[in-house]
Amino acid sequence: MRSLLFIPADSEKKIGKALNFGADCLLLDLEDSVAPSRKAEARVLAAAFIAEARHLDKRPRLFVRINALDSSEWEADLQGVLPSGPDGILLPKPRDANDVERLAITLDHAEAKAGVPIGCTRILALSAEIPIAVLTFPTYFEASSRLDGITWGAEDLSAQMGSSATREPDGRWTSPYKLARDMCLFTAVAAGRQPIDTVYVDFRNLAGLAEECRIAARDGFTGKLAIHPDQVSTINAAFTPTAAEIAWANDIVALFRDNPNSGALSLRGQMIDRPHAIRAERILARAKLAGV
Ligand code: COA
Ligand code: MG
């Protein structure tokens, strides 16, 4: 999933257009973008949309962001949306992987009751939204097998930290938020889950978004959250391997195939060994997923 677009689920208008934007995943939001008075309506709208959209041939993955486990809403959120068959749940504000486990157990029961395969409802964790969660990243190595990806959030974290800014004047993350971002990346990669970069809130600034995507893809993130439809194509482009990267990867694969007994080889004046082969295989796998 390269682009994951938030849709405030209480907005019939935004849900109505959600399939038009080319996002790889839709995140139907029941949490922060929905006022408390609109939560019940949002559950109904999200469930109706998923029940219909999941039968489409070519469709994005359909996830629901429920309310946090310390709220009084999350159980009603699950009761409201699970019968419609979402592909997964985005869990906001987990303290650590134990919260993911709590959600996973609730999903075990719901799936058993519904008679669907145990484990089919996937989980994405929205890490680093609360200060303690920046200190508990290593717990994710033991996380539920339902966990597909880990992303992170600077907005809620900054509110709790009392930071007056999360970015330097030139747009780079300030130190505490760079730490959260980097920990998310290391943890997701090391735990074998998808690393997904956070939202770019300045949604009219597509040049700024493109630069942030370039840096995220360079560092190893393979997707990014979106809040506005205009962000989707920029994100998809940035996380799709380029023709030059694919050509390079094919050359590396061919080089090792033609020299099965060599560990280190040379290509266009560069030393090539096992790490390059791994990188090449990853690029080709991502290109295949993106259909290029
Ligand atoms: N999903 C679906 N449609 C969206 C959308 C979204 N996330 N964001 C905007 N649109 C639609 C608008 O309804 C509008 O439709 P129209 O042309 O038929 O009127 C069109 O795209 C253009 O929107 P625009 O006028 O540029 O933005 P806006 O001022 O209406 O909305 C936001 C700006 C930020 C409020 C809106 O993008 C939004 O709700 N984003 C998601 C917020 C969210 O989920 N936050 C939680 C995660 S951090
Ligand atoms: Mg939030």
XYZ file of C-alpha atoms and ligand atoms in Angstrom:
341
model
C 0.000 0.000 0.000
C 1.670 3.173 -1.232
C -1.063 5.703 -0.421
C -3.497 5.394 2.497
C -6.174 8.111 2.342
C -8.180 9.179 5.383
C -11.905 9.693 4.793
C -13.878 11.292 7.644
C -16.589 8.630 7.870
C -19.373 10.995 8.917
C -19.140 12.773 5.553
C -21.456 11.185 3.026
C -19.989 13.482 0.386
C -16.370 12.470 0.996
C -17.236 8.765 1.249
C -19.185 9.055 -1.989
C -16.065 10.055 -3.902
C -13.527 7.965 -2.030
C -13.069 5.326 -4.742
C -12.208 7.918 -7.399
C -8.792 9.023 -6.193
C -6.556 6.005 -6.881
C -5.557 5.411 -3.258
C -4.180 1.938 -2.506
C -6.008 1.978 0.828
C -8.917 3.961 2.261
C -8.865 4.697 5.999
C -12.459 5.319 7.013
C -12.013 7.460 10.085
C -14.193 7.155 13.175
C -11.672 8.897 15.424
C -10.252 12.424 15.405
C -11.915 13.757 12.259
C -15.387 12.861 13.587
C -17.082 14.890 16.340
C -18.459 12.887 19.309
C -22.024 13.714 18.287
C -21.397 12.167 14.827
C -19.704 8.888 15.820
C -22.844 6.732 15.588
C -23.739 8.088 12.155
C -20.129 7.623 10.977
C -20.206 3.905 11.928
C -23.356 3.392 9.883
C -21.967 5.234 6.842
C -18.594 3.442 7.004
C -20.243 0.011 7.268
C -22.629 0.697 4.375
C -19.748 1.862 2.179
C -17.520 -1.130 2.990
C -20.336 -3.653 2.513
C -20.770 -2.395 -1.030
C -17.198 -1.492 -2.020
C -15.654 -4.787 -0.896
C -17.391 -6.616 -3.738
C -15.889 -4.418 -6.436
C -13.363 -6.061 -8.741
C -10.546 -3.582 -8.642
C -10.684 -1.773 -5.348
C -8.471 -0.262 -2.682
C -8.009 -2.028 0.627
C -10.622 -0.854 3.112
C -9.533 -0.106 6.668
C -11.361 1.601 9.525
C -9.665 3.798 12.092
C -11.500 3.039 15.325
C -11.259 5.153 18.471
C -8.441 4.440 20.927
C -8.699 1.573 23.414
C -8.953 4.008 26.355
C -12.079 5.608 24.841
C -15.676 4.558 25.428
C -16.213 4.229 21.679
C -13.934 1.522 20.294
C -16.100 -1.494 21.098
C -19.142 0.113 19.513
C -16.926 1.038 16.531
C -15.999 -2.624 16.016
C -19.569 -3.825 16.519
C -20.680 -1.284 13.961
C -18.156 -1.960 11.212
C -16.901 -5.569 11.503
C -20.070 -7.134 10.038
C -19.419 -5.195 6.807
C -16.076 -7.020 6.357
C -13.317 -4.374 6.337
C -9.853 -5.574 5.330
C -8.470 -4.232 8.566
C -8.416 -1.829 11.475
C -6.085 1.127 12.029
C -5.458 1.321 15.761
C -4.756 4.867 17.022
C -2.743 5.703 20.133
C -1.560 2.212 21.148
C 0.709 2.362 24.219
C 2.623 -0.677 22.964
C 2.107 -4.026 21.225
C -0.082 -5.221 24.130
C -2.773 -2.875 22.857
C -2.429 -4.448 19.406
C -2.803 -7.841 21.099
C -5.965 -6.678 22.890
C -7.473 -5.638 19.584
C -6.324 -8.903 17.957
C -8.092 -10.976 20.641
C -11.290 -8.994 20.164
C -11.015 -9.646 16.424
C -10.436 -13.392 17.109
C -13.782 -13.526 18.926
C -15.622 -11.465 16.330
C -14.284 -13.579 13.459
C -15.138 -16.846 15.228
C -18.668 -15.582 15.823
C -19.036 -14.449 12.206
C -17.661 -17.746 10.869
C -14.900 -16.090 8.839
C -11.246 -17.260 8.840
C -9.395 -16.249 12.019
C -6.816 -13.593 11.188
C -8.438 -12.244 8.033
C -8.991 -8.795 9.567
C -5.591 -7.105 9.501
C -4.192 -4.396 11.799
C -2.139 -1.254 11.216
C -0.714 0.469 14.301
C -0.546 4.256 14.571
C 2.501 4.468 16.803
C 4.118 7.395 18.630
C 0.878 9.315 19.110
C 1.425 9.403 22.875
C 4.767 9.989 24.618
C 4.998 6.530 26.235
C 4.569 4.947 22.804
C 7.882 6.431 21.645
C 9.549 4.375 24.399
C 7.823 1.051 23.677
C 8.726 0.402 20.032
C 10.707 -2.800 20.776
C 7.513 -4.495 22.022
C 6.379 -4.724 18.387
C 8.811 -7.566 17.723
C 6.332 -9.782 19.578
C 3.241 -8.224 18.003
C 0.247 -10.130 16.715
C 0.626 -11.805 13.322
C -2.325 -9.642 12.246
C -0.098 -6.574 12.270
C 0.657 -5.638 8.645
C 2.197 -2.213 9.088
C 3.297 0.491 11.469
C 2.859 4.187 10.910
C 3.300 7.109 13.252
C 1.631 10.388 14.221
C 3.186 13.726 15.132
C 0.034 15.772 15.687
C -1.344 14.068 18.789
C 2.164 13.556 20.136
C 2.927 17.271 19.882
C -0.297 18.176 21.707
C 0.692 15.946 24.621
C 4.320 17.025 24.613
C 3.429 20.692 24.637
C 5.729 21.306 21.662
C 4.973 24.584 19.912
C 6.240 23.198 16.593
C 7.069 19.803 15.092
C 9.066 21.139 12.164
C 11.964 23.508 11.631
C 11.253 26.597 9.498
C 12.613 24.717 6.438
C 10.124 21.867 6.935
C 12.428 19.247 8.462
C 11.147 17.461 11.574
C 12.427 18.804 14.879
C 14.516 16.376 16.907
C 11.793 14.643 19.022
C 9.608 13.991 15.965
C 12.530 12.778 13.859
C 13.254 10.260 16.620
C 9.645 9.008 16.523
C 9.765 8.748 12.726
C 13.081 6.921 12.661
C 12.028 4.508 15.428
C 8.868 3.710 13.460
C 10.959 2.951 10.373
C 13.524 0.758 12.162
C 10.845 -1.084 14.132
C 8.596 -1.822 11.183
C 11.451 -3.043 8.985
C 13.033 -5.127 11.746
C 9.673 -6.653 12.701
C 8.861 -7.455 9.063
C 5.889 -5.086 8.804
C 5.268 -2.290 6.319
C 6.815 1.061 7.348
C 4.317 3.824 6.516
C 5.212 7.493 6.865
C 2.872 9.944 8.583
C 0.584 12.622 7.102
C 1.789 15.818 5.453
C -0.746 18.301 6.818
C 0.108 21.265 4.548
C -2.109 19.697 1.904
C -2.012 22.558 -0.631
C 1.795 22.321 -0.809
C 2.340 19.481 -3.277
C 6.005 20.351 -3.857
C 6.648 20.029 -0.125
C 4.781 16.718 -0.097
C 6.790 15.406 -3.055
C 10.066 16.258 -1.308
C 8.946 14.608 1.944
C 7.873 11.491 -0.015
C 11.215 11.402 -1.816
C 13.063 11.442 1.495
C 10.746 8.832 3.036
C 11.105 6.458 0.071
C 14.873 7.012 0.032
C 15.090 6.057 3.698
C 12.993 2.889 3.375
C 9.356 3.791 3.991
C 7.154 2.111 1.389
C 3.970 4.176 1.790
C 2.507 7.331 3.296
C -0.742 8.451 4.897
C -2.801 11.037 2.979
C -5.467 13.460 4.164
C -6.514 15.027 0.877
C -7.299 13.457 -2.513
C -4.791 15.745 -4.249
C -1.975 14.066 -2.291
C -2.632 10.560 -3.612
C -0.989 10.728 -7.040
C 2.145 12.384 -5.644
C 2.432 9.658 -3.001
C 1.777 6.809 -5.443
C 4.419 8.157 -7.814
C 7.025 8.557 -5.086
C 6.593 5.008 -3.750
C 6.492 3.315 -7.166
C 9.958 2.146 -8.256
C 11.166 4.225 -11.214
C 12.080 2.727 -14.598
C 15.754 3.361 -13.798
C 15.487 1.562 -10.436
C 13.739 -1.389 -12.087
C 16.379 -1.560 -14.828
C 19.143 -1.459 -12.181
C 17.412 -4.216 -10.182
C 17.002 -6.416 -13.271
C 20.705 -5.955 -14.055
C 21.680 -6.999 -10.534
C 19.469 -10.078 -10.618
C 20.892 -11.043 -14.032
C 24.448 -10.461 -12.805
C 24.048 -12.900 -9.905
C 22.193 -15.385 -12.082
C 25.039 -15.360 -14.620
C 27.696 -15.629 -11.876
C 26.218 -18.098 -9.385
C 29.528 -18.741 -7.633
C 30.548 -15.122 -7.057
C 29.783 -13.143 -3.894
C 31.129 -9.785 -5.025
C 30.808 -8.533 -8.588
C 31.139 -5.256 -10.422
C 28.546 -3.348 -12.410
C 29.241 0.012 -14.107
C 32.249 0.568 -11.891
C 30.370 -0.167 -8.650
C 30.991 -3.039 -6.246
C 27.904 -5.268 -6.011
C 27.370 -7.899 -3.314
C 24.614 -9.567 -1.302
C 22.953 -6.377 0.112
C 22.509 -5.076 -3.444
C 20.834 -8.331 -4.453
C 18.410 -7.997 -1.518
C 17.648 -4.402 -2.465
C 17.108 -5.392 -6.097
C 14.680 -8.152 -5.124
C 12.719 -5.693 -2.946
C 12.479 -3.154 -5.767
C 11.190 -5.807 -8.180
C 8.653 -7.076 -5.627
C 7.355 -3.531 -5.060
C 7.226 -2.863 -8.808
C 5.141 -6.008 -9.261
C 2.727 -4.932 -6.518
C 2.411 -1.500 -8.135
C 1.759 -3.125 -11.490
C 4.733 -1.533 -13.294
N -11.689 12.249 1.340
C -12.608 12.396 0.357
N -12.900 13.582 -0.239
C -12.209 14.651 0.189
C -11.241 14.568 1.201
C -10.997 13.316 1.791
N -10.097 13.140 2.760
N -10.719 15.782 1.412
C -11.334 16.616 0.550
N -12.239 15.939 -0.182
C -13.091 16.470 -1.241
C -13.897 17.647 -0.763
O -15.122 17.185 -0.235
C -14.057 18.467 -2.010
O -15.107 17.925 -2.764
P -15.967 18.860 -3.793
O -14.992 19.281 -4.850
O -17.022 17.937 -4.307
O -16.484 19.993 -2.984
C -12.781 18.201 -2.788
O -12.247 16.990 -2.246
C -11.770 19.308 -2.608
O -11.572 19.543 -1.230
P -10.962 20.893 -0.722
O -11.978 21.992 -0.870
O -9.662 21.099 -1.392
O -10.693 20.616 0.798
P -11.687 20.891 2.016
O -11.414 22.274 2.508
O -13.065 20.521 1.626
O -11.202 19.842 3.062
C -9.897 18.855 4.776
C -9.938 19.927 3.689
C -8.511 18.806 5.363
C -10.934 19.166 5.857
C -10.223 17.488 4.098
O -9.267 17.260 3.116
C -10.345 16.332 5.035
O -11.385 16.107 5.631
N -9.280 15.493 5.161
C -9.272 14.343 5.983
C -9.116 14.722 7.452
C -8.901 13.511 8.305
O -9.415 12.448 8.057
N -8.110 13.665 9.370
C -7.790 12.583 10.228
C -6.455 12.023 9.927
S -5.131 13.109 10.326
Mg -5.095 11.982 15.861
